[in-house]
PDB file of C-alpha atoms in Angstrom:
ATOM      1  CA  MET A 287      94.180  36.689 -47.618  1.00 31.00           C
ATOM      2  CA  ILE A 288      97.659  37.925 -47.203  1.00 32.00           C
ATOM      3  CA  LEU A 289      99.900  38.085 -44.286  1.00 36.00           C
ATOM      4  CA  ALA A 290     102.733  40.325 -44.135  1.00 35.00           C
ATOM      5  CA  ALA A 291     106.033  38.400 -43.820  1.00 34.00           C
ATOM      6  CA  THR A 292     107.980  40.945 -42.073  1.00 37.00           C
ATOM      7  CA  ALA A 293     107.557  41.253 -38.343  1.00 41.00           C
ATOM      8  CA  TYR A 294     107.108  44.957 -36.889  1.00 40.00           C
ATOM      9  CA  VAL A 295     106.384  46.905 -33.720  1.00 44.00           C
ATOM     10  CA  LEU A 296     103.635  49.231 -33.510  1.00 43.00           C
ATOM     11  CA  HIS A 297     103.996  51.709 -30.552  1.00 39.00           C
ATOM     12  CA  ALA A 298     100.834  53.258 -28.952  1.00 40.00           C
ATOM     13  CA  ARG A 299      99.514  55.731 -31.556  1.00 43.00           C
ATOM     14  CA  GLY A 300     101.628  54.456 -34.312  1.00 42.00           C
ATOM     15  CA  ARG A 301     105.401  54.712 -34.219  1.00 41.00           C
ATOM     16  CA  ALA A 302     106.825  51.509 -35.787  1.00 41.00           C
ATOM     17  CA  ALA A 303     110.040  49.881 -35.166  1.00 39.00           C
ATOM     18  CA  GLU A 304     111.870  46.666 -35.943  1.00 42.00           C
ATOM     19  CA  ALA A 305     110.421  43.421 -34.129  1.00 44.00           C
ATOM     20  CA  GLU A 306     112.043  40.130 -33.235  1.00 54.00           C
ATOM     21  CA  PRO A 307     111.747  37.167 -35.543  1.00 63.00           C
ATOM     22  CA  GLY A 308     108.597  34.906 -34.834  1.00 86.00           C
ATOM     23  CA  CYS A 309     106.061  37.564 -34.292  1.00 92.00           C
ATOM     24  CA  ALA A 310     103.522  38.126 -36.836  1.00 90.00           C
ATOM     25  CA  ARG A 311     102.285  41.135 -34.893  1.00 87.00           C
ATOM     26  CA  VAL A 312     104.115  43.171 -32.192  1.00 88.00           C
ATOM     27  CA  SER A 313     102.876  46.242 -30.282  1.00 88.00           C
ATOM     28  CA  GLU A 314     104.270  48.054 -27.307  1.00 88.00           C
ATOM     29  CA  ALA A 315     103.857  51.121 -25.398  1.00 89.00           C
ATOM     30  CA  ALA A 316     104.857  52.448 -21.880  1.00 91.00           C
ATOM     31  CA  GLY A 317     106.953  49.387 -21.118  1.00 94.00           C
ATOM     32  CA  THR A 318     104.667  46.669 -22.348  1.00 96.00           C
ATOM     33  CA  ARG A 319     105.362  44.607 -25.215  1.00 96.00           C
ATOM     34  CA  ALA A 320     102.878  42.258 -27.051  1.00 96.00           C
ATOM     35  CA  CYS A 321     103.529  39.748 -29.547  1.00 96.00           C
ATOM     36  CA  LEU A 322     101.196  37.475 -31.729  1.00 95.00           C
ATOM     37  CA  ALA A 323     103.040  34.520 -32.949  1.00 94.00           C
ATOM     38  CA  ALA A 324     101.571  31.967 -35.183  1.00 92.00           C
ATOM     39  CA  ARG A 325     101.864  28.514 -34.228  1.00 90.00           C
ATOM     40  CA  PRO A 326     102.793  25.766 -36.840  1.00 89.00           C
ATOM     41  CA  GLY A 327     100.176  23.193 -37.882  1.00 86.00           C
ATOM     42  CA  LEU A 328      96.641  22.831 -38.036  1.00 88.00           C
ATOM     43  CA  PRO A 329      93.988  24.076 -36.701  1.00 89.00           C
ATOM     44  CA  PRO A 330      95.625  27.612 -36.960  1.00 90.00           C
ATOM     45  CA  MET A 331      96.675  28.587 -33.389  1.00 93.00           C
ATOM     46  CA  VAL A 332      98.595  31.757 -32.162  1.00 94.00           C
ATOM     47  CA  ASP A 333     100.575  32.550 -28.960  1.00 95.00           C
ATOM     48  CA  LEU A 334      99.910  35.877 -27.387  1.00 97.00           C
ATOM     49  CA  VAL A 335     103.097  36.837 -25.231  1.00 96.00           C
ATOM     50  CA  VAL A 336     102.794  39.974 -23.262  1.00 97.00           C
ATOM     51  CA  THR A 337     105.717  41.179 -21.205  1.00 96.00           C
ATOM     52  CA  ARG A 338     105.353  44.065 -18.739  1.00 93.00           C
ATOM     53  CA  ASP A 339     107.652  45.128 -15.810  1.00 89.00           C
ATOM     54  CA  GLY A 340     109.769  41.756 -16.476  1.00 89.00           C
ATOM     55  CA  ARG A 341     106.795  39.602 -16.140  1.00 92.00           C
ATOM     56  CA  GLU A 342     105.719  37.381 -19.124  1.00 95.00           C
ATOM     57  CA  GLN A 343     102.201  36.017 -19.761  1.00 93.00           C
ATOM     58  CA  ARG A 344     101.747  33.689 -22.533  1.00 95.00           C
ATOM     59  CA  HIS A 345      98.072  32.558 -23.699  1.00 95.00           C
ATOM     60  CA  ALA A 346      97.223  30.195 -26.730  1.00 94.00           C
ATOM     61  CA  LEU A 347      94.374  31.362 -28.938  1.00 94.00           C
ATOM     62  CA  PRO A 348      92.714  29.897 -32.008  1.00 92.00           C
ATOM     63  CA  GLY A 349      93.187  31.571 -35.037  1.00 93.00           C
ATOM     64  CA  ILE A 350      95.461  33.745 -37.530  1.00 93.00           C
ATOM     65  CA  PRO A 351      97.008  37.008 -36.403  1.00 92.00           C
ATOM     66  CA  SER A 352      95.537  40.155 -37.813  1.00 89.00           C
ATOM     67  CA  ARG A 353      95.519  43.245 -35.462  1.00 88.00           C
ATOM     68  CA  LEU A 354      97.239  43.908 -32.128  1.00 91.00           C
ATOM     69  CA  GLN A 355      97.558  47.204 -30.031  1.00 91.00           C
ATOM     70  CA  VAL A 356      98.831  48.020 -26.464  1.00 92.00           C
ATOM     71  CA  SER A 357      97.030  51.044 -25.090  1.00 93.00           C
ATOM     72  CA  PRO A 358      99.043  54.287 -24.441  1.00 90.00           C
ATOM     73  CA  SER A 359      99.371  53.629 -20.858  1.00 94.00           C
ATOM     74  CA  GLY A 360     100.625  50.047 -21.565  1.00 95.00           C
ATOM     75  CA  ARG A 361      97.932  48.492 -19.352  1.00 96.00           C
ATOM     76  CA  MET A 362      95.423  47.362 -22.084  1.00 97.00           C
ATOM     77  CA  VAL A 363      96.300  44.750 -24.838  1.00 97.00           C
ATOM     78  CA  SER A 364      93.894  44.064 -27.565  1.00 96.00           C
ATOM     79  CA  TRP A 365      94.089  41.645 -30.457  1.00 95.00           C
ATOM     80  CA  THR A 366      92.091  40.356 -33.369  1.00 94.00           C
ATOM     81  CA  VAL A 367      92.613  36.954 -35.081  1.00 94.00           C
ATOM     82  CA  PHE A 368      90.698  35.442 -38.030  1.00 92.00           C
ATOM     83  CA  VAL A 369      88.902  32.227 -37.342  1.00 89.00           C
ATOM     84  CA  SER A 370      86.977  29.788 -39.522  1.00 78.00           C
ATOM     85  CA  GLY A 371      84.156  27.271 -38.919  1.00 58.00           C
ATOM     86  CA  ASP A 372      81.250  29.531 -37.645  1.00 52.00           C
ATOM     87  CA  SER A 373      78.141  28.091 -38.809  1.00 42.00           C
ATOM     88  CA  TYR A 374      76.772  31.646 -39.793  1.00 41.00           C
ATOM     89  CA  ASN A 375      79.582  32.603 -41.678  1.00 45.00           C
ATOM     90  CA  THR A 376      79.592  32.071 -45.520  1.00 46.00           C
ATOM     91  CA  SER A 377      82.820  33.990 -46.532  1.00 51.00           C
ATOM     92  CA  GLY A 378      85.024  31.440 -44.927  1.00 53.00           C
ATOM     93  CA  PHE A 379      86.502  33.778 -42.138  1.00 67.00           C
ATOM     94  CA  SER A 380      85.211  35.475 -39.115  1.00 88.00           C
ATOM     95  CA  THR A 381      86.977  37.221 -36.301  1.00 92.00           C
ATOM     96  CA  ARG A 382      87.665  36.943 -32.678  1.00 94.00           C
ATOM     97  CA  THR A 383      88.914  40.025 -30.932  1.00 96.00           C
ATOM     98  CA  GLY A 384      90.111  39.816 -27.140  1.00 97.00           C
ATOM     99  CA  ILE A 385      91.416  42.036 -24.541  1.00 98.00           C
ATOM    100  CA  LEU A 386      93.818  41.597 -21.661  1.00 97.00           C
ATOM    101  CA  ASP A 387      93.974  44.008 -18.646  1.00 97.00           C
ATOM    102  CA  THR A 388      97.705  43.585 -17.680  1.00 95.00           C
ATOM    103  CA  LYS A 389      96.965  45.183 -14.265  1.00 94.00           C
ATOM    104  CA  THR A 390      94.292  42.771 -13.068  1.00 95.00           C
ATOM    105  CA  ASP A 391      95.188  39.774 -15.679  1.00 95.00           C
ATOM    106  CA  ASP A 392      91.640  39.886 -16.661  1.00 96.00           C
ATOM    107  CA  LEU A 393      91.680  37.999 -19.906  1.00 96.00           C
ATOM    108  CA  ARG A 394      88.546  38.198 -22.186  1.00 96.00           C
ATOM    109  CA  LYS A 395      89.387  35.815 -25.149  1.00 94.00           C
ATOM    110  CA  SER A 396      86.338  37.131 -27.117  1.00 95.00           C
ATOM    111  CA  ILE A 397      84.448  40.321 -26.651  1.00 96.00           C
ATOM    112  CA  GLU A 398      81.387  39.076 -28.537  1.00 94.00           C
ATOM    113  CA  ASP A 399      79.289  38.755 -25.265  1.00 95.00           C
ATOM    114  CA  ILE A 400      79.480  42.703 -24.739  1.00 97.00           C
ATOM    115  CA  PRO A 401      75.848  44.084 -24.998  1.00 97.00           C
ATOM    116  CA  LEU A 402      75.595  46.112 -28.075  1.00 98.00           C
ATOM    117  CA  THR A 403      73.035  49.023 -28.637  1.00 98.00           C
ATOM    118  CA  VAL A 404      72.280  50.037 -32.380  1.00 97.00           C
ATOM    119  CA  GLU A 405      69.932  52.734 -33.235  1.00 95.00           C
ATOM    120  CA  GLY A 406      68.705  53.096 -29.711  1.00 96.00           C
ATOM    121  CA  LYS A 407      67.894  49.279 -29.232  1.00 97.00           C
ATOM    122  CA  ARG A 408      69.805  46.409 -27.861  1.00 97.00           C
ATOM    123  CA  TYR A 409      70.938  44.349 -30.786  1.00 96.00           C
ATOM    124  CA  PHE A 410      71.035  40.438 -30.994  1.00 95.00           C
ATOM    125  CA  ALA A 411      72.258  38.676 -33.914  1.00 94.00           C
ATOM    126  CA  PRO A 412      74.287  35.360 -34.087  1.00 90.00           C
ATOM    127  CA  ASP A 413      76.590  36.762 -36.716  1.00 91.00           C
ATOM    128  CA  VAL A 414      78.088  39.834 -34.874  1.00 94.00           C
ATOM    129  CA  ASN A 415      81.887  40.128 -35.160  1.00 93.00           C
ATOM    130  CA  PHE A 416      84.238  42.704 -33.763  1.00 96.00           C
ATOM    131  CA  TRP A 417      87.614  43.959 -34.993  1.00 95.00           C
ATOM    132  CA  GLY A 418      90.253  46.643 -34.734  1.00 94.00           C
ATOM    133  CA  VAL A 419      90.016  47.754 -31.038  1.00 96.00           C
ATOM    134  CA  THR A 420      91.673  51.271 -30.140  1.00 96.00           C
ATOM    135  CA  PHE A 421      91.893  52.326 -26.590  1.00 96.00           C
ATOM    136  CA  ALA A 422      91.622  55.857 -25.224  1.00 96.00           C
ATOM    137  CA  ALA A 423      94.147  57.067 -22.672  1.00 95.00           C
ATOM    138  CA  ASP A 424      91.752  56.215 -19.769  1.00 96.00           C
ATOM    139  CA  ASP A 425      92.023  52.560 -20.382  1.00 97.00           C
ATOM    140  CA  THR A 426      88.319  52.374 -20.190  1.00 97.00           C
ATOM    141  CA  ARG A 427      86.733  53.756 -23.296  1.00 98.00           C
ATOM    142  CA  PHE A 428      87.615  51.940 -26.473  1.00 98.00           C
ATOM    143  CA  TYR A 429      86.462  51.879 -30.175  1.00 98.00           C
ATOM    144  CA  ALA A 430      86.167  49.111 -32.562  1.00 98.00           C
ATOM    145  CA  THR A 431      84.213  47.668 -35.555  1.00 97.00           C
ATOM    146  CA  ALA A 432      81.054  45.687 -35.214  1.00 97.00           C
ATOM    147  CA  ALA A 433      79.692  43.939 -38.316  1.00 95.00           C
ATOM    148  CA  SER A 434      76.302  42.257 -38.465  1.00 94.00           C
ATOM    149  CA  ARG A 435      74.026  41.471 -41.579  1.00 92.00           C
ATOM    150  CA  GLY A 436      76.079  43.167 -44.132  1.00 91.00           C
ATOM    151  CA  ARG A 437      76.762  46.340 -42.070  1.00 93.00           C
ATOM    152  CA  THR A 438      79.663  47.592 -40.305  1.00 95.00           C
ATOM    153  CA  HIS A 439      79.338  49.907 -37.427  1.00 97.00           C
ATOM    154  CA  LEU A 440      81.718  52.126 -35.208  1.00 98.00           C
ATOM    155  CA  ILE A 441      81.155  51.209 -31.771  1.00 98.00           C
ATOM    156  CA  GLN A 442      82.178  52.996 -28.518  1.00 98.00           C
ATOM    157  CA  ALA A 443      82.449  50.741 -25.615  1.00 98.00           C
ATOM    158  CA  ASP A 444      83.230  50.917 -22.083  1.00 98.00           C
ATOM    159  CA  TYR A 445      85.573  48.144 -20.422  1.00 98.00           C
ATOM    160  CA  ARG A 446      84.526  48.784 -16.849  1.00 97.00           C
ATOM    161  CA  THR A 447      80.670  48.632 -17.414  1.00 98.00           C
ATOM    162  CA  TRP A 448      80.916  46.166 -20.440  1.00 98.00           C
ATOM    163  CA  GLU A 449      78.438  47.808 -22.877  1.00 98.00           C
ATOM    164  CA  ALA A 450      78.848  49.112 -26.351  1.00 98.00           C
ATOM    165  CA  THR A 451      76.880  51.514 -28.482  1.00 98.00           C
ATOM    166  CA  ALA A 452      76.934  51.969 -32.219  1.00 98.00           C
ATOM    167  CA  LEU A 453      77.868  55.588 -33.343  1.00 97.00           C
ATOM    168  CA  ARG A 454      77.757  55.305 -37.077  1.00 96.00           C
ATOM    169  CA  ASP A 455      77.866  52.969 -40.053  1.00 96.00           C
ATOM    170  CA  ASN A 456      80.823  52.241 -42.480  1.00 96.00           C
ATOM    171  CA  VAL A 457      83.588  52.630 -40.421  1.00 96.00           C
ATOM    172  CA  GLU A 458      86.400  50.048 -40.257  1.00 95.00           C
ATOM    173  CA  CYS A 459      89.689  49.633 -38.241  1.00 93.00           C
ATOM    174  CA  PRO A 460      89.465  52.662 -36.168  1.00 95.00           C
ATOM    175  CA  SER A 461      92.629  54.206 -34.806  1.00 94.00           C
ATOM    176  CA  LEU A 462      92.261  57.040 -32.091  1.00 96.00           C
ATOM    177  CA  SER A 463      94.460  60.090 -32.713  1.00 96.00           C
ATOM    178  CA  PRO A 464      96.981  61.215 -29.919  1.00 93.00           C
ATOM    179  CA  ASP A 465      94.733  63.620 -28.420  1.00 95.00           C
ATOM    180  CA  GLY A 466      91.566  61.373 -28.486  1.00 96.00           C
ATOM    181  CA  THR A 467      89.660  63.786 -30.474  1.00 97.00           C
ATOM    182  CA  ARG A 468      89.604  62.010 -33.937  1.00 98.00           C
ATOM    183  CA  LEU A 469      89.711  58.446 -35.416  1.00 98.00           C
ATOM    184  CA  ALA A 470      91.366  57.461 -38.687  1.00 97.00           C
ATOM    185  CA  PHE A 471      89.533  54.642 -40.325  1.00 97.00           C
ATOM    186  CA  LYS A 472      89.034  52.920 -43.563  1.00 96.00           C
ATOM    187  CA  LYS A 473      85.600  53.469 -45.393  1.00 96.00           C
ATOM    188  CA  ARG A 474      84.004  51.411 -48.081  1.00 95.00           C
ATOM    189  CA  VAL A 475      83.652  53.571 -51.115  1.00 95.00           C
ATOM    190  CA  THR A 476      83.040  53.096 -54.870  1.00 91.00           C
ATOM    191  CA  PRO A 477      85.069  51.885 -56.808  1.00 86.00           C
ATOM    192  CA  GLY A 478      87.083  51.233 -53.633  1.00 82.00           C
ATOM    193  CA  PRO A 479      86.924  49.134 -52.011  1.00 94.00           C
ATOM    194  CA  TRP A 480      88.297  51.426 -49.100  1.00 95.00           C
ATOM    195  CA  ARG A 481      89.558  54.860 -48.757  1.00 96.00           C
ATOM    196  CA  LEU A 482      91.184  56.392 -45.735  1.00 98.00           C
ATOM    197  CA  HIS A 483      89.019  58.914 -43.758  1.00 98.00           C
ATOM    198  CA  VAL A 484      89.175  60.845 -40.440  1.00 98.00           C
ATOM    199  CA  LEU A 485      86.349  61.219 -38.194  1.00 98.00           C
ATOM    200  CA  ASP A 486      85.856  64.116 -35.625  1.00 98.00           C
ATOM    201  CA  LEU A 487      84.380  62.525 -32.770  1.00 97.00           C
ATOM    202  CA  ALA A 488      82.941  65.911 -31.520  1.00 97.00           C
ATOM    203  CA  THR A 489      81.177  66.757 -34.666  1.00 97.00           C
ATOM    204  CA  MET A 490      80.890  63.315 -36.440  1.00 96.00           C
ATOM    205  CA  ALA A 491      82.454  64.989 -39.572  1.00 97.00           C
ATOM    206  CA  GLU A 492      84.351  62.981 -41.557  1.00 97.00           C
ATOM    207  CA  THR A 493      87.276  63.950 -44.107  1.00 98.00           C
ATOM    208  CA  PRO A 494      88.608  61.602 -46.892  1.00 97.00           C
ATOM    209  CA  LEU A 495      92.394  61.756 -46.817  1.00 98.00           C
ATOM    210  CA  ALA A 496      94.570  62.568 -49.904  1.00 98.00           C
ATOM    211  CA  GLU A 497      95.378  58.871 -50.452  1.00 97.00           C
ATOM    212  CA  ALA A 498      93.046  57.870 -53.244  1.00 93.00           C
ATOM    213  CA  ARG A 499      94.339  54.447 -53.545  1.00 95.00           C
ATOM    214  CA  SER A 500      92.367  51.550 -51.496  1.00 95.00           C
ATOM    215  CA  VAL A 501      93.967  50.953 -48.270  1.00 93.00           C
ATOM    216  CA  ASP A 502      93.377  47.676 -46.323  1.00 89.00           C
ATOM    217  CA  ASP A 503      95.019  48.488 -42.935  1.00 87.00           C
ATOM    218  CA  GLN A 504      94.474  49.798 -39.670  1.00 86.00           C
ATOM    219  CA  ALA A 505      96.150  53.194 -39.737  1.00 90.00           C
ATOM    220  CA  VAL A 506      98.305  54.574 -37.173  1.00 88.00           C
ATOM    221  CA  TRP A 507      99.239  58.020 -35.891  1.00 91.00           C
ATOM    222  CA  PRO A 508     103.029  59.055 -36.025  1.00 90.00           C
ATOM    223  CA  ASP A 509     101.849  62.248 -34.651  1.00 93.00           C
ATOM    224  CA  ALA A 510      98.756  64.517 -33.975  1.00 95.00           C
ATOM    225  CA  HIS A 511      98.817  65.731 -37.753  1.00 97.00           C
ATOM    226  CA  THR A 512      99.593  62.700 -39.723  1.00 97.00           C
ATOM    227  CA  VAL A 513      98.123  59.376 -40.508  1.00 97.00           C
ATOM    228  CA  GLY A 514     100.291  56.221 -41.387  1.00 93.00           C
ATOM    229  CA  TYR A 515      99.429  53.047 -43.187  1.00 92.00           C
ATOM    230  CA  GLY A 516     100.762  50.230 -45.241  1.00 87.00           C
ATOM    231  CA  LEU A 517     100.273  49.636 -48.804  1.00 90.00           C
ATOM    232  CA  ASP A 518     101.825  47.362 -51.313  1.00 86.00           C
ATOM    233  CA  LYS A 519     104.474  46.333 -48.658  1.00 82.00           C
ATOM    234  CA  GLN A 520     105.333  49.835 -48.226  1.00 90.00           C
ATOM    235  CA  ARG A 521     104.900  52.473 -45.598  1.00 90.00           C
ATOM    236  CA  TRP A 522     103.151  55.878 -46.327  1.00 96.00           C
ATOM    237  CA  THR A 523     102.083  58.860 -44.524  1.00 97.00           C
ATOM    238  CA  VAL A 524      99.345  61.308 -45.296  1.00 98.00           C
ATOM    239  CA  PRO A 525      98.155  64.569 -43.536  1.00 98.00           C
ATOM    240  CA  ALA A 526      95.345  63.970 -41.401  1.00 98.00           C
ATOM    241  CA  ASP A 527      93.218  67.111 -42.509  1.00 97.00           C
ATOM    242  CA  GLY A 528      92.768  65.982 -46.044  1.00 97.00           C
ATOM    243  CA  THR A 529      95.254  68.180 -47.609  1.00 98.00           C
ATOM    244  CA  GLY A 530      98.822  67.329 -49.149  1.00 97.00           C
ATOM    245  CA  THR A 531      99.757  64.182 -50.867  1.00 96.00           C
ATOM    246  CA  PRO A 532     100.802  60.752 -49.791  1.00 97.00           C
ATOM    247  CA  SER A 533     104.610  60.302 -49.068  1.00 95.00           C
ATOM    248  CA  PRO A 534     106.707  57.353 -48.345  1.00 94.00           C
ATOM    249  CA  ALA A 535     107.379  57.019 -44.547  1.00 86.00           C
ATOM    250  CA  SER A 536     110.770  58.081 -43.160  1.00 71.00           C
ATOM    251  CA  SER A 537     113.259  55.004 -42.884  1.00 49.00           C
ATOM    252  CA  ASP A 538     113.747  55.393 -39.009  1.00 44.00           C
ATOM    253  CA  ALA A 539     110.072  54.600 -38.381  1.00 43.00           C
ATOM    254  CA  GLY A 540     110.612  50.822 -39.201  1.00 38.00           C
ATOM    255  CA  PRO A 541     108.591  48.560 -41.183  1.00 35.00           C
ATOM    256  CA  HIS A 542     104.859  49.030 -41.510  1.00 38.00           C
ATOM    257  CA  PRO A 543     102.271  46.018 -41.256  1.00 42.00           C
ATOM    258  CA  GLY A 544     100.781  46.678 -44.632  1.00 38.00           C
ATOM    259  CA  GLU A 545      97.600  44.806 -45.861  1.00 42.00           C
ATOM    260  CA  ASP A 546      96.914  41.526 -44.275  1.00 45.00           C
ATOM    261  CA  SER A 547      93.090  41.029 -44.085  1.00 45.00           C
ATOM    262  CA  PRO A 548      90.408  39.305 -46.211  1.00 42.00           C
ATOM    263  CA  GLY A 549      88.267  42.536 -45.899  1.00 48.00           C
ATOM    264  CA  LYS A 550      88.428  43.067 -42.149  1.00 57.00           C
TER     265      LYS A 550
END
């Protein structure tokens, strides 16, 4: 596992900027700023620090920082950390994904209790992991990756009713477009291991992007027509329709997270 050494800010839907020292992950939107800061020592712990309207919240969480996103309205904060020690896990790492509603202060340190439907049936398994949450503009619908028994699923979930449904397989680290109609994601391919794609949510048609190199990152959307990502400690962009060629991101966008996960 490689953790990026440079702190960064991810604005909602992908604009990046400089972040203060000490935050392994930072995201901000609509006046809400969230930071995941790793604590020294063992076992691994992080501090989730959320500032909104001049008010600061701090929550201690077990794990190693991985993903962090503030919803476009600034209300919802979601994060993923790597954890170890789960009895079912053989790779050494599993994930914990949580959500904070900054309006109601509802804190869900893990979303693993969300009822999940796969192929029309309620799904039960001890090894279900979730990561890479991305919220829609209504702060209710969200997408994420669920993994179990060697399969990864794109899920669509409802925060209010607290239920989730698997939409399709082989979708990791989804990121919703600014208009809410498409998801950028990484897909396992051969030789791979991953290639960036964009999924049309209306037709479920997927488009491979022109970046042929393997990208292990949760992509972002600098605008409605462009997907951004980190690769080899650099930031890149590529057209979201599968055309064109990858280009280094402009310097005014700030640093990008790059690759940071052991396969999630």
